[in-house]
Amino acid sequence: MTEAAARAGNPASSFKNRRKKEALYGYLLASPVILGFLIFVLGPMIASFIFSFTDYNVISRMNFVGLANYRNLFDGTDPFFYKSLGVTAYYVLLGVPLQIVCSFLMALLLNQNIQGRSIFRTIFYLPTIVPVVASSVLFLWLLNPDIGLFNQILEMLGLPTSQWIYSERMAVPSLVLMSLWTIGGTTVIFLAGLQGVPRHLYEAVEVDGGKARHRLLYVTIPLMTPTIFFNTVMGLIGGFQIFGQAYIMTQGGPNNATLFYSYYLYREAFDNFRMGSASAIAWVLFVIILAMTLLVFKSSNLWVFNENEEGKR
């Protein structure tokens, strides 16, 4: 019996060979992504982890210093570490809840059956595709205390004006206000979640004599908690990594009032050329974001509605 005939007579062997070829083609097609991850993500992560235990400034020879970089951060030797953590935490605590609430309310409005709804959705989403550089330059004019549009509107209304990003007290709130310009992406996700709310639940509330607030409190919000959860996690991750606004608009000022953690990391790496210290700062940020994400996941059992678990009960 020939080899071909043997293979033809053995369906299991033929099926196994076909599966191997399919797997090979799959890995071949996925190889650009796999190589990209290994070269541009995993490789730099491993390198930065090694650098975090060294005194390295790119020019001179790398010296191993152990945990000295981490110790300098936490014992207060570097005065900007805790300052940047505080500024970033202030931005996240103020900005993320406000972004979630505003985008959710915007999604509720854009979900109404009104004429030109698609046009309004497009208008509110457009700012999210504007590059951060262009948005920052625009808001530099809007927030200008002398000729900015915001202060001109306040003057027309007879209200006190503000120094905005040029004031230590108002710098972070001003950037939080600016962040509301780009809530279109979060709004679209909320819109998608609202489309999945069953209509018969709203009808049941109406039959029982419920009003709009009852539909919102007892149907919409509980069924939207998984979407709120997702947007909260993404908002926390993005908030801790804010960089562009501080780099373009304030350079960390005034008086380090907007020295966000990512900008502090950038300054250590590319202004001071302390790559070892910058790598340690980056890994601390990674641990902080991981801890916050796990905390939100842990708390989800208390407030996120799970339809499968409800069905089991």
PDB file of C-alpha atoms in Angstrom:
ATOM      1  CA  MET A   1       0.000   0.000   0.000  1.00  0.00           C
ATOM      2  CA  THR A   2       1.373   3.435  -0.955  1.00  0.00           C
ATOM      3  CA  GLU A   3       1.780   6.279   1.559  1.00  0.00           C
ATOM      4  CA  ALA A   4      -0.997   8.309  -0.123  1.00  0.00           C
ATOM      5  CA  ALA A   5      -3.329   5.381   0.048  1.00  0.00           C
ATOM      6  CA  ALA A   6      -2.442   4.892   3.699  1.00  0.00           C
ATOM      7  CA  ARG A   7      -3.279   8.502   4.453  1.00  0.00           C
ATOM      8  CA  ALA A   8      -6.520   8.219   2.480  1.00  0.00           C
ATOM      9  CA  GLY A   9      -7.417   5.190   4.468  1.00  0.00           C
ATOM     10  CA  ASN A  10      -6.755   6.949   7.791  1.00  0.00           C
ATOM     11  CA  PRO A  11      -9.269   9.833   8.234  1.00  0.00           C
ATOM     12  CA  ALA A  12      -7.913  10.664  11.693  1.00  0.00           C
ATOM     13  CA  SER A  13      -4.418  11.262  10.321  1.00  0.00           C
ATOM     14  CA  SER A  14      -5.786  13.396   7.465  1.00  0.00           C
ATOM     15  CA  PHE A  15      -7.849  15.485   9.865  1.00  0.00           C
ATOM     16  CA  LYS A  16      -4.826  15.958  12.145  1.00  0.00           C
ATOM     17  CA  ASN A  17      -2.657  17.131   9.238  1.00  0.00           C
ATOM     18  CA  ARG A  18      -5.345  19.566   8.125  1.00  0.00           C
ATOM     19  CA  ARG A  19      -5.577  21.004  11.647  1.00  0.00           C
ATOM     20  CA  LYS A  20      -1.805  21.481  11.716  1.00  0.00           C
ATOM     21  CA  LYS A  21      -1.908  23.380   8.421  1.00  0.00           C
ATOM     22  CA  GLU A  22      -4.759  25.578   9.666  1.00  0.00           C
ATOM     23  CA  ALA A  23      -2.835  26.322  12.863  1.00  0.00           C
ATOM     24  CA  LEU A  24       0.270  27.157  10.818  1.00  0.00           C
ATOM     25  CA  TYR A  25      -1.702  29.548   8.605  1.00  0.00           C
ATOM     26  CA  GLY A  26      -3.266  31.109  11.684  1.00  0.00           C
ATOM     27  CA  TYR A  27       0.090  31.760  13.332  1.00  0.00           C
ATOM     28  CA  LEU A  28       1.420  33.103  10.015  1.00  0.00           C
ATOM     29  CA  LEU A  29      -1.429  35.593   9.676  1.00  0.00           C
ATOM     30  CA  ALA A  30      -1.155  36.602  13.332  1.00  0.00           C
ATOM     31  CA  SER A  31       2.642  36.914  13.219  1.00  0.00           C
ATOM     32  CA  PRO A  32       2.667  40.712  12.588  1.00  0.00           C
ATOM     33  CA  VAL A  33       0.640  41.287  15.750  1.00  0.00           C
ATOM     34  CA  ILE A  34       2.659  38.753  17.754  1.00  0.00           C
ATOM     35  CA  LEU A  35       5.974  40.221  16.604  1.00  0.00           C
ATOM     36  CA  GLY A  36       4.706  43.740  17.230  1.00  0.00           C
ATOM     37  CA  PHE A  37       3.745  42.809  20.780  1.00  0.00           C
ATOM     38  CA  LEU A  38       7.066  41.099  21.464  1.00  0.00           C
ATOM     39  CA  ILE A  39       9.206  43.878  19.947  1.00  0.00           C
ATOM     40  CA  PHE A  40       7.286  47.013  20.902  1.00  0.00           C
ATOM     41  CA  VAL A  41       5.479  46.016  24.132  1.00  0.00           C
ATOM     42  CA  LEU A  42       6.935  43.042  25.954  1.00  0.00           C
ATOM     43  CA  GLY A  43      10.553  43.808  25.024  1.00  0.00           C
ATOM     44  CA  PRO A  44      10.458  47.442  26.239  1.00  0.00           C
ATOM     45  CA  MET A  45       8.640  46.358  29.408  1.00  0.00           C
ATOM     46  CA  ILE A  46      11.381  43.865  30.248  1.00  0.00           C
ATOM     47  CA  ALA A  47      14.064  46.450  29.416  1.00  0.00           C
ATOM     48  CA  SER A  48      12.435  49.122  31.593  1.00  0.00           C
ATOM     49  CA  PHE A  49      12.141  46.662  34.473  1.00  0.00           C
ATOM     50  CA  ILE A  50      15.886  45.997  34.240  1.00  0.00           C
ATOM     51  CA  PHE A  51      16.652  49.718  33.892  1.00  0.00           C
ATOM     52  CA  SER A  52      14.670  50.448  37.069  1.00  0.00           C
ATOM     53  CA  PHE A  53      17.421  48.748  39.080  1.00  0.00           C
ATOM     54  CA  THR A  54      20.212  50.745  37.430  1.00  0.00           C
ATOM     55  CA  ASP A  55      21.694  54.218  37.239  1.00  0.00           C
ATOM     56  CA  TYR A  56      21.421  54.802  33.495  1.00  0.00           C
ATOM     57  CA  ASN A  57      21.481  58.086  31.586  1.00  0.00           C
ATOM     58  CA  VAL A  58      21.785  56.715  28.006  1.00  0.00           C
ATOM     59  CA  ILE A  59      25.251  58.259  27.530  1.00  0.00           C
ATOM     60  CA  SER A  60      27.420  56.709  30.220  1.00  0.00           C
ATOM     61  CA  ARG A  61      27.744  53.101  31.300  1.00  0.00           C
ATOM     62  CA  MET A  62      24.837  51.445  33.087  1.00  0.00           C
ATOM     63  CA  ASN A  63      25.451  50.856  36.822  1.00  0.00           C
ATOM     64  CA  PHE A  64      23.413  48.431  38.898  1.00  0.00           C
ATOM     65  CA  VAL A  65      22.020  50.150  42.024  1.00  0.00           C
ATOM     66  CA  GLY A  66      19.454  47.623  43.230  1.00  0.00           C
ATOM     67  CA  LEU A  67      16.382  49.134  44.870  1.00  0.00           C
ATOM     68  CA  ALA A  68      17.935  52.603  45.207  1.00  0.00           C
ATOM     69  CA  ASN A  69      15.642  54.167  42.586  1.00  0.00           C
ATOM     70  CA  TYR A  70      12.519  52.879  44.336  1.00  0.00           C
ATOM     71  CA  ARG A  71      13.884  53.865  47.731  1.00  0.00           C
ATOM     72  CA  ASN A  72      14.557  57.417  46.535  1.00  0.00           C
ATOM     73  CA  LEU A  73      10.956  57.689  45.413  1.00  0.00           C
ATOM     74  CA  PHE A  74       9.281  56.490  48.586  1.00  0.00           C
ATOM     75  CA  ASP A  75      11.598  57.999  51.233  1.00  0.00           C
ATOM     76  CA  GLY A  76      11.064  61.536  49.921  1.00  0.00           C
ATOM     77  CA  THR A  77      14.508  61.986  48.377  1.00  0.00           C
ATOM     78  CA  ASP A  78      12.744  62.972  45.162  1.00  0.00           C
ATOM     79  CA  PRO A  79      10.379  65.786  46.222  1.00  0.00           C
ATOM     80  CA  PHE A  80       8.240  65.565  43.090  1.00  0.00           C
ATOM     81  CA  PHE A  81       7.116  61.943  43.444  1.00  0.00           C
ATOM     82  CA  TYR A  82       4.405  62.474  46.056  1.00  0.00           C
ATOM     83  CA  LYS A  83       3.513  65.832  44.549  1.00  0.00           C
ATOM     84  CA  SER A  84       2.814  64.233  41.158  1.00  0.00           C
ATOM     85  CA  LEU A  85       0.858  61.414  42.799  1.00  0.00           C
ATOM     86  CA  GLY A  86      -1.322  63.917  44.649  1.00  0.00           C
ATOM     87  CA  VAL A  87      -1.961  66.029  41.559  1.00  0.00           C
ATOM     88  CA  THR A  88      -2.849  62.976  39.480  1.00  0.00           C
ATOM     89  CA  ALA A  89      -5.117  61.544  42.183  1.00  0.00           C
ATOM     90  CA  TYR A  90      -6.886  64.928  42.443  1.00  0.00           C
ATOM     91  CA  TYR A  91      -7.453  64.960  38.677  1.00  0.00           C
ATOM     92  CA  VAL A  92      -8.752  61.376  38.638  1.00  0.00           C
ATOM     93  CA  LEU A  93     -11.074  61.816  41.643  1.00  0.00           C
ATOM     94  CA  LEU A  94     -12.488  65.030  40.201  1.00  0.00           C
ATOM     95  CA  GLY A  95     -12.490  64.188  36.509  1.00  0.00           C
ATOM     96  CA  VAL A  96     -13.522  60.554  36.157  1.00  0.00           C
ATOM     97  CA  PRO A  97     -16.860  60.766  38.062  1.00  0.00           C
ATOM     98  CA  LEU A  98     -17.721  64.016  36.267  1.00  0.00           C
ATOM     99  CA  GLN A  99     -16.930  62.485  32.881  1.00  0.00           C
ATOM    100  CA  ILE A 100     -19.022  59.395  33.665  1.00  0.00           C
ATOM    101  CA  VAL A 101     -22.027  61.438  34.825  1.00  0.00           C
ATOM    102  CA  CYS A 102     -21.894  63.932  31.939  1.00  0.00           C
ATOM    103  CA  SER A 103     -21.428  61.266  29.272  1.00  0.00           C
ATOM    104  CA  PHE A 104     -24.262  59.183  30.737  1.00  0.00           C
ATOM    105  CA  LEU A 105     -26.634  62.151  30.763  1.00  0.00           C
ATOM    106  CA  MET A 106     -25.558  63.035  27.227  1.00  0.00           C
ATOM    107  CA  ALA A 107     -26.240  59.463  26.116  1.00  0.00           C
ATOM    108  CA  LEU A 108     -29.731  59.626  27.658  1.00  0.00           C
ATOM    109  CA  LEU A 109     -30.454  62.784  25.663  1.00  0.00           C
ATOM    110  CA  LEU A 110     -29.046  61.404  22.422  1.00  0.00           C
ATOM    111  CA  ASN A 111     -31.062  58.218  22.887  1.00  0.00           C
ATOM    112  CA  GLN A 112     -34.347  60.107  22.641  1.00  0.00           C
ATOM    113  CA  ASN A 113     -36.410  59.694  19.496  1.00  0.00           C
ATOM    114  CA  ILE A 114     -35.949  63.191  18.085  1.00  0.00           C
ATOM    115  CA  GLN A 115     -35.480  64.533  14.585  1.00  0.00           C
ATOM    116  CA  GLY A 116     -31.832  64.801  13.499  1.00  0.00           C
ATOM    117  CA  ARG A 117     -30.645  62.438  16.213  1.00  0.00           C
ATOM    118  CA  SER A 118     -27.851  61.016  14.045  1.00  0.00           C
ATOM    119  CA  ILE A 119     -26.539  64.501  13.316  1.00  0.00           C
ATOM    120  CA  PHE A 120     -26.383  65.377  17.017  1.00  0.00           C
ATOM    121  CA  ARG A 121     -24.603  62.102  17.787  1.00  0.00           C
ATOM    122  CA  THR A 122     -22.012  62.873  15.128  1.00  0.00           C
ATOM    123  CA  ILE A 123     -21.482  66.406  16.416  1.00  0.00           C
ATOM    124  CA  PHE A 124     -20.890  65.253  19.981  1.00  0.00           C
ATOM    125  CA  TYR A 125     -18.525  62.487  18.870  1.00  0.00           C
ATOM    126  CA  LEU A 126     -16.379  64.615  16.529  1.00  0.00           C
ATOM    127  CA  PRO A 127     -14.194  66.201  19.278  1.00  0.00           C
ATOM    128  CA  THR A 128     -12.852  62.764  20.212  1.00  0.00           C
ATOM    129  CA  ILE A 129     -11.063  62.450  16.862  1.00  0.00           C
ATOM    130  CA  VAL A 130      -9.386  65.854  17.202  1.00  0.00           C
ATOM    131  CA  PRO A 131      -5.691  65.367  18.137  1.00  0.00           C
ATOM    132  CA  VAL A 132      -4.807  66.347  21.696  1.00  0.00           C
ATOM    133  CA  VAL A 133      -2.314  68.918  20.383  1.00  0.00           C
ATOM    134  CA  ALA A 134      -4.999  70.735  18.409  1.00  0.00           C
ATOM    135  CA  SER A 135      -7.453  70.599  21.326  1.00  0.00           C
ATOM    136  CA  SER A 136      -4.789  71.909  23.718  1.00  0.00           C
ATOM    137  CA  VAL A 137      -3.940  74.846  21.452  1.00  0.00           C
ATOM    138  CA  LEU A 138      -7.643  75.660  21.125  1.00  0.00           C
ATOM    139  CA  PHE A 139      -8.168  75.605  24.893  1.00  0.00           C
ATOM    140  CA  LEU A 140      -5.079  77.742  25.441  1.00  0.00           C
ATOM    141  CA  TRP A 141      -7.056  80.501  23.765  1.00  0.00           C
ATOM    142  CA  LEU A 142     -10.404  79.635  25.385  1.00  0.00           C
ATOM    143  CA  LEU A 143      -8.807  79.652  28.867  1.00  0.00           C
ATOM    144  CA  ASN A 144      -6.680  82.745  28.315  1.00  0.00           C
ATOM    145  CA  PRO A 145      -7.476  85.083  31.247  1.00  0.00           C
ATOM    146  CA  ASP A 146      -7.173  88.231  29.106  1.00  0.00           C
ATOM    147  CA  ILE A 147      -8.648  87.422  25.679  1.00  0.00           C
ATOM    148  CA  GLY A 148     -10.144  83.967  26.191  1.00  0.00           C
ATOM    149  CA  LEU A 149     -13.744  83.230  25.240  1.00  0.00           C
ATOM    150  CA  PHE A 150     -14.637  81.759  28.635  1.00  0.00           C
ATOM    151  CA  ASN A 151     -13.771  84.919  30.526  1.00  0.00           C
ATOM    152  CA  GLN A 152     -15.535  87.057  27.916  1.00  0.00           C
ATOM    153  CA  ILE A 153     -18.714  85.030  28.454  1.00  0.00           C
ATOM    154  CA  LEU A 154     -18.360  85.382  32.239  1.00  0.00           C
ATOM    155  CA  GLU A 155     -17.947  89.154  31.861  1.00  0.00           C
ATOM    156  CA  MET A 156     -21.069  89.356  29.683  1.00  0.00           C
ATOM    157  CA  LEU A 157     -23.014  87.508  32.373  1.00  0.00           C
ATOM    158  CA  GLY A 158     -21.645  89.768  35.097  1.00  0.00           C
ATOM    159  CA  LEU A 159     -19.817  86.903  36.796  1.00  0.00           C
ATOM    160  CA  PRO A 160     -16.259  86.980  38.194  1.00  0.00           C
ATOM    161  CA  THR A 161     -13.577  85.834  35.772  1.00  0.00           C
ATOM    162  CA  SER A 162     -10.857  83.270  36.448  1.00  0.00           C
ATOM    163  CA  GLN A 163      -7.165  82.775  35.788  1.00  0.00           C
ATOM    164  CA  TRP A 164      -7.945  79.187  34.749  1.00  0.00           C
ATOM    165  CA  ILE A 165      -4.769  77.194  34.009  1.00  0.00           C
ATOM    166  CA  TYR A 166      -2.605  80.101  35.206  1.00  0.00           C
ATOM    167  CA  SER A 167      -3.891  79.719  38.765  1.00  0.00           C
ATOM    168  CA  GLU A 168      -2.621  77.022  41.136  1.00  0.00           C
ATOM    169  CA  ARG A 169      -6.095  76.517  42.558  1.00  0.00           C
ATOM    170  CA  MET A 170      -7.920  76.397  39.215  1.00  0.00           C
ATOM    171  CA  ALA A 171      -5.340  74.650  37.006  1.00  0.00           C
ATOM    172  CA  VAL A 172      -6.503  71.070  37.572  1.00  0.00           C
ATOM    173  CA  PRO A 173     -10.254  71.925  37.524  1.00  0.00           C
ATOM    174  CA  SER A 174      -9.635  73.771  34.253  1.00  0.00           C
ATOM    175  CA  LEU A 175      -8.103  70.662  32.701  1.00  0.00           C
ATOM    176  CA  VAL A 176     -10.997  68.593  34.054  1.00  0.00           C
ATOM    177  CA  LEU A 177     -13.368  71.030  32.339  1.00  0.00           C
ATOM    178  CA  MET A 178     -11.369  70.594  29.156  1.00  0.00           C
ATOM    179  CA  SER A 179     -11.641  66.792  29.436  1.00  0.00           C
ATOM    180  CA  LEU A 180     -15.428  67.075  29.050  1.00  0.00           C
ATOM    181  CA  TRP A 181     -14.731  68.140  25.470  1.00  0.00           C
ATOM    182  CA  THR A 182     -13.801  64.535  24.626  1.00  0.00           C
ATOM    183  CA  ILE A 183     -16.527  62.529  26.362  1.00  0.00           C
ATOM    184  CA  GLY A 184     -18.003  61.561  22.989  1.00  0.00           C
ATOM    185  CA  GLY A 185     -16.313  58.159  22.993  1.00  0.00           C
ATOM    186  CA  THR A 186     -17.697  57.301  26.423  1.00  0.00           C
ATOM    187  CA  THR A 187     -21.098  58.627  25.336  1.00  0.00           C
ATOM    188  CA  VAL A 188     -21.143  56.275  22.344  1.00  0.00           C
ATOM    189  CA  ILE A 189     -20.447  53.303  24.634  1.00  0.00           C
ATOM    190  CA  PHE A 190     -23.306  54.376  26.908  1.00  0.00           C
ATOM    191  CA  LEU A 191     -25.543  54.707  23.853  1.00  0.00           C
ATOM    192  CA  ALA A 192     -24.711  51.153  22.868  1.00  0.00           C
ATOM    193  CA  GLY A 193     -25.606  50.006  26.382  1.00  0.00           C
ATOM    194  CA  LEU A 194     -28.901  51.899  26.304  1.00  0.00           C
ATOM    195  CA  GLN A 195     -29.836  50.156  23.065  1.00  0.00           C
ATOM    196  CA  GLY A 196     -29.606  46.844  24.904  1.00  0.00           C
ATOM    197  CA  VAL A 197     -32.109  47.720  27.636  1.00  0.00           C
ATOM    198  CA  PRO A 198     -35.283  45.653  26.959  1.00  0.00           C
ATOM    199  CA  ARG A 199     -38.271  47.815  26.046  1.00  0.00           C
ATOM    200  CA  HIS A 200     -40.739  45.556  27.852  1.00  0.00           C
ATOM    201  CA  LEU A 201     -39.212  46.568  31.198  1.00  0.00           C
ATOM    202  CA  TYR A 202     -40.024  50.212  30.503  1.00  0.00           C
ATOM    203  CA  GLU A 203     -43.538  49.204  29.491  1.00  0.00           C
ATOM    204  CA  ALA A 204     -43.934  47.250  32.730  1.00  0.00           C
ATOM    205  CA  VAL A 205     -42.994  50.336  34.754  1.00  0.00           C
ATOM    206  CA  GLU A 206     -45.505  52.432  32.793  1.00  0.00           C
ATOM    207  CA  VAL A 207     -48.244  49.861  33.378  1.00  0.00           C
ATOM    208  CA  ASP A 208     -47.527  50.064  37.125  1.00  0.00           C
ATOM    209  CA  GLY A 209     -47.910  53.838  36.980  1.00  0.00           C
ATOM    210  CA  GLY A 210     -44.211  54.671  37.094  1.00  0.00           C
ATOM    211  CA  LYS A 211     -42.858  57.967  35.820  1.00  0.00           C
ATOM    212  CA  ALA A 212     -39.668  58.803  33.903  1.00  0.00           C
ATOM    213  CA  ARG A 213     -37.632  58.938  37.114  1.00  0.00           C
ATOM    214  CA  HIS A 214     -38.811  55.445  38.045  1.00  0.00           C
ATOM    215  CA  ARG A 215     -37.745  54.104  34.656  1.00  0.00           C
ATOM    216  CA  LEU A 216     -34.354  55.721  35.148  1.00  0.00           C
ATOM    217  CA  LEU A 217     -33.787  54.567  38.736  1.00  0.00           C
ATOM    218  CA  TYR A 218     -35.223  51.048  38.575  1.00  0.00           C
ATOM    219  CA  VAL A 219     -34.549  49.988  34.979  1.00  0.00           C
ATOM    220  CA  THR A 220     -31.994  52.105  33.143  1.00  0.00           C
ATOM    221  CA  ILE A 221     -29.339  52.593  35.810  1.00  0.00           C
ATOM    222  CA  PRO A 222     -29.330  48.986  37.153  1.00  0.00           C
ATOM    223  CA  LEU A 223     -29.078  47.516  33.644  1.00  0.00           C
ATOM    224  CA  MET A 224     -26.424  50.061  32.684  1.00  0.00           C
ATOM    225  CA  THR A 225     -24.111  49.255  35.604  1.00  0.00           C
ATOM    226  CA  PRO A 226     -21.959  46.864  33.490  1.00  0.00           C
ATOM    227  CA  THR A 227     -21.398  49.708  30.998  1.00  0.00           C
ATOM    228  CA  ILE A 228     -20.740  52.146  33.846  1.00  0.00           C
ATOM    229  CA  PHE A 229     -18.258  49.661  35.240  1.00  0.00           C
ATOM    230  CA  PHE A 230     -16.411  49.388  31.921  1.00  0.00           C
ATOM    231  CA  ASN A 231     -16.266  53.161  31.423  1.00  0.00           C
ATOM    232  CA  THR A 232     -15.098  53.659  35.008  1.00  0.00           C
ATOM    233  CA  VAL A 233     -12.203  51.242  34.552  1.00  0.00           C
ATOM    234  CA  MET A 234     -11.188  52.846  31.254  1.00  0.00           C
ATOM    235  CA  GLY A 235     -11.558  56.321  32.748  1.00  0.00           C
ATOM    236  CA  LEU A 236      -9.301  55.441  35.685  1.00  0.00           C
ATOM    237  CA  ILE A 237      -6.631  54.000  33.385  1.00  0.00           C
ATOM    238  CA  GLY A 238      -6.766  57.028  31.093  1.00  0.00           C
ATOM    239  CA  GLY A 239      -6.882  59.518  33.977  1.00  0.00           C
ATOM    240  CA  PHE A 240      -3.714  58.192  35.602  1.00  0.00           C
ATOM    241  CA  GLN A 241      -1.919  58.498  32.252  1.00  0.00           C
ATOM    242  CA  ILE A 242      -2.873  62.088  31.402  1.00  0.00           C
ATOM    243  CA  PHE A 243       0.094  63.747  29.744  1.00  0.00           C
ATOM    244  CA  GLY A 244      -0.558  65.805  26.616  1.00  0.00           C
ATOM    245  CA  GLN A 245      -2.466  68.658  28.238  1.00  0.00           C
ATOM    246  CA  ALA A 246       0.199  69.248  30.875  1.00  0.00           C
ATOM    247  CA  TYR A 247       3.016  68.996  28.338  1.00  0.00           C
ATOM    248  CA  ILE A 248       1.480  71.418  25.834  1.00  0.00           C
ATOM    249  CA  MET A 249      -0.510  73.834  27.984  1.00  0.00           C
ATOM    250  CA  THR A 250       1.128  74.171  31.397  1.00  0.00           C
ATOM    251  CA  GLN A 251       4.486  72.344  31.432  1.00  0.00           C
ATOM    252  CA  GLY A 252       3.513  71.130  34.884  1.00  0.00           C
ATOM    253  CA  GLY A 253       2.884  74.642  36.220  1.00  0.00           C
ATOM    254  CA  PRO A 254       2.013  76.913  37.769  1.00  0.00           C
ATOM    255  CA  ASN A 255       4.275  75.919  40.658  1.00  0.00           C
ATOM    256  CA  ASN A 256       3.895  72.196  39.788  1.00  0.00           C
ATOM    257  CA  ALA A 257       0.119  72.411  40.185  1.00  0.00           C
ATOM    258  CA  THR A 258      -0.327  70.260  37.069  1.00  0.00           C
ATOM    259  CA  LEU A 259       2.730  68.041  37.495  1.00  0.00           C
ATOM    260  CA  PHE A 260       0.873  64.889  36.521  1.00  0.00           C
ATOM    261  CA  TYR A 261       2.573  61.568  37.086  1.00  0.00           C
ATOM    262  CA  SER A 262       3.142  60.803  33.390  1.00  0.00           C
ATOM    263  CA  TYR A 263       4.590  64.255  32.794  1.00  0.00           C
ATOM    264  CA  TYR A 264       6.861  63.804  35.803  1.00  0.00           C
ATOM    265  CA  LEU A 265       7.985  60.481  34.304  1.00  0.00           C
ATOM    266  CA  TYR A 266       8.664  62.169  30.956  1.00  0.00           C
ATOM    267  CA  ARG A 267      10.667  64.924  32.613  1.00  0.00           C
ATOM    268  CA  GLU A 268      12.830  62.434  34.488  1.00  0.00           C
ATOM    269  CA  ALA A 269      13.525  60.445  31.310  1.00  0.00           C
ATOM    270  CA  PHE A 270      13.931  63.075  28.610  1.00  0.00           C
ATOM    271  CA  ASP A 271      14.778  66.299  30.465  1.00  0.00           C
ATOM    272  CA  ASN A 272      16.994  64.925  33.234  1.00  0.00           C
ATOM    273  CA  PHE A 273      18.108  61.755  31.354  1.00  0.00           C
ATOM    274  CA  ARG A 274      17.612  59.603  34.454  1.00  0.00           C
ATOM    275  CA  MET A 275      16.315  56.527  32.675  1.00  0.00           C
ATOM    276  CA  GLY A 276      16.721  54.273  35.699  1.00  0.00           C
ATOM    277  CA  SER A 277      14.619  56.537  37.886  1.00  0.00           C
ATOM    278  CA  ALA A 278      12.065  57.036  35.089  1.00  0.00           C
ATOM    279  CA  SER A 279      11.723  53.275  34.660  1.00  0.00           C
ATOM    280  CA  ALA A 280      11.094  52.880  38.387  1.00  0.00           C
ATOM    281  CA  ILE A 281       8.461  55.623  38.193  1.00  0.00           C
ATOM    282  CA  ALA A 282       6.817  53.816  35.276  1.00  0.00           C
ATOM    283  CA  TRP A 283       6.631  50.526  37.165  1.00  0.00           C
ATOM    284  CA  VAL A 284       5.139  52.224  40.208  1.00  0.00           C
ATOM    285  CA  LEU A 285       2.473  53.680  37.896  1.00  0.00           C
ATOM    286  CA  PHE A 286       1.837  50.207  36.485  1.00  0.00           C
ATOM    287  CA  VAL A 287       1.304  48.821  39.997  1.00  0.00           C
ATOM    288  CA  ILE A 288      -0.990  51.731  40.948  1.00  0.00           C
ATOM    289  CA  ILE A 289      -3.190  51.295  37.867  1.00  0.00           C
ATOM    290  CA  LEU A 290      -3.269  47.519  38.379  1.00  0.00           C
ATOM    291  CA  ALA A 291      -4.261  47.946  42.042  1.00  0.00           C
ATOM    292  CA  MET A 292      -6.996  50.474  41.232  1.00  0.00           C
ATOM    293  CA  THR A 293      -8.366  48.266  38.443  1.00  0.00           C
ATOM    294  CA  LEU A 294      -8.432  45.206  40.704  1.00  0.00           C
ATOM    295  CA  LEU A 295     -10.149  47.265  43.410  1.00  0.00           C
ATOM    296  CA  VAL A 296     -12.893  48.325  41.008  1.00  0.00           C
ATOM    297  CA  PHE A 297     -13.273  44.729  39.807  1.00  0.00           C
ATOM    298  CA  LYS A 298     -13.505  43.554  43.423  1.00  0.00           C
ATOM    299  CA  SER A 299     -16.175  46.128  44.231  1.00  0.00           C
ATOM    300  CA  SER A 300     -18.217  45.231  41.141  1.00  0.00           C
ATOM    301  CA  ASN A 301     -19.954  42.412  43.042  1.00  0.00           C
ATOM    302  CA  LEU A 302     -21.605  45.053  45.218  1.00  0.00           C
ATOM    303  CA  TRP A 303     -23.055  47.337  42.545  1.00  0.00           C
ATOM    304  CA  VAL A 304     -22.828  45.832  39.053  1.00  0.00           C
ATOM    305  CA  PHE A 305     -25.994  44.067  37.892  1.00  0.00           C
ATOM    306  CA  ASN A 306     -25.260  40.554  36.583  1.00  0.00           C
ATOM    307  CA  GLU A 307     -28.152  39.124  34.602  1.00  0.00           C
ATOM    308  CA  ASN A 308     -26.821  35.561  34.738  1.00  0.00           C
ATOM    309  CA  GLU A 309     -26.543  35.579  38.520  1.00  0.00           C
ATOM    310  CA  GLU A 310     -30.005  37.122  38.828  1.00  0.00           C
ATOM    311  CA  GLY A 311     -31.364  34.321  36.675  1.00  0.00           C
ATOM    312  CA  LYS A 312     -29.816  31.706  38.941  1.00  0.00           C
ATOM    313  CA  ARG A 313     -31.513  33.219  41.958  1.00  0.00           C
TER     314      ARG A 313
END
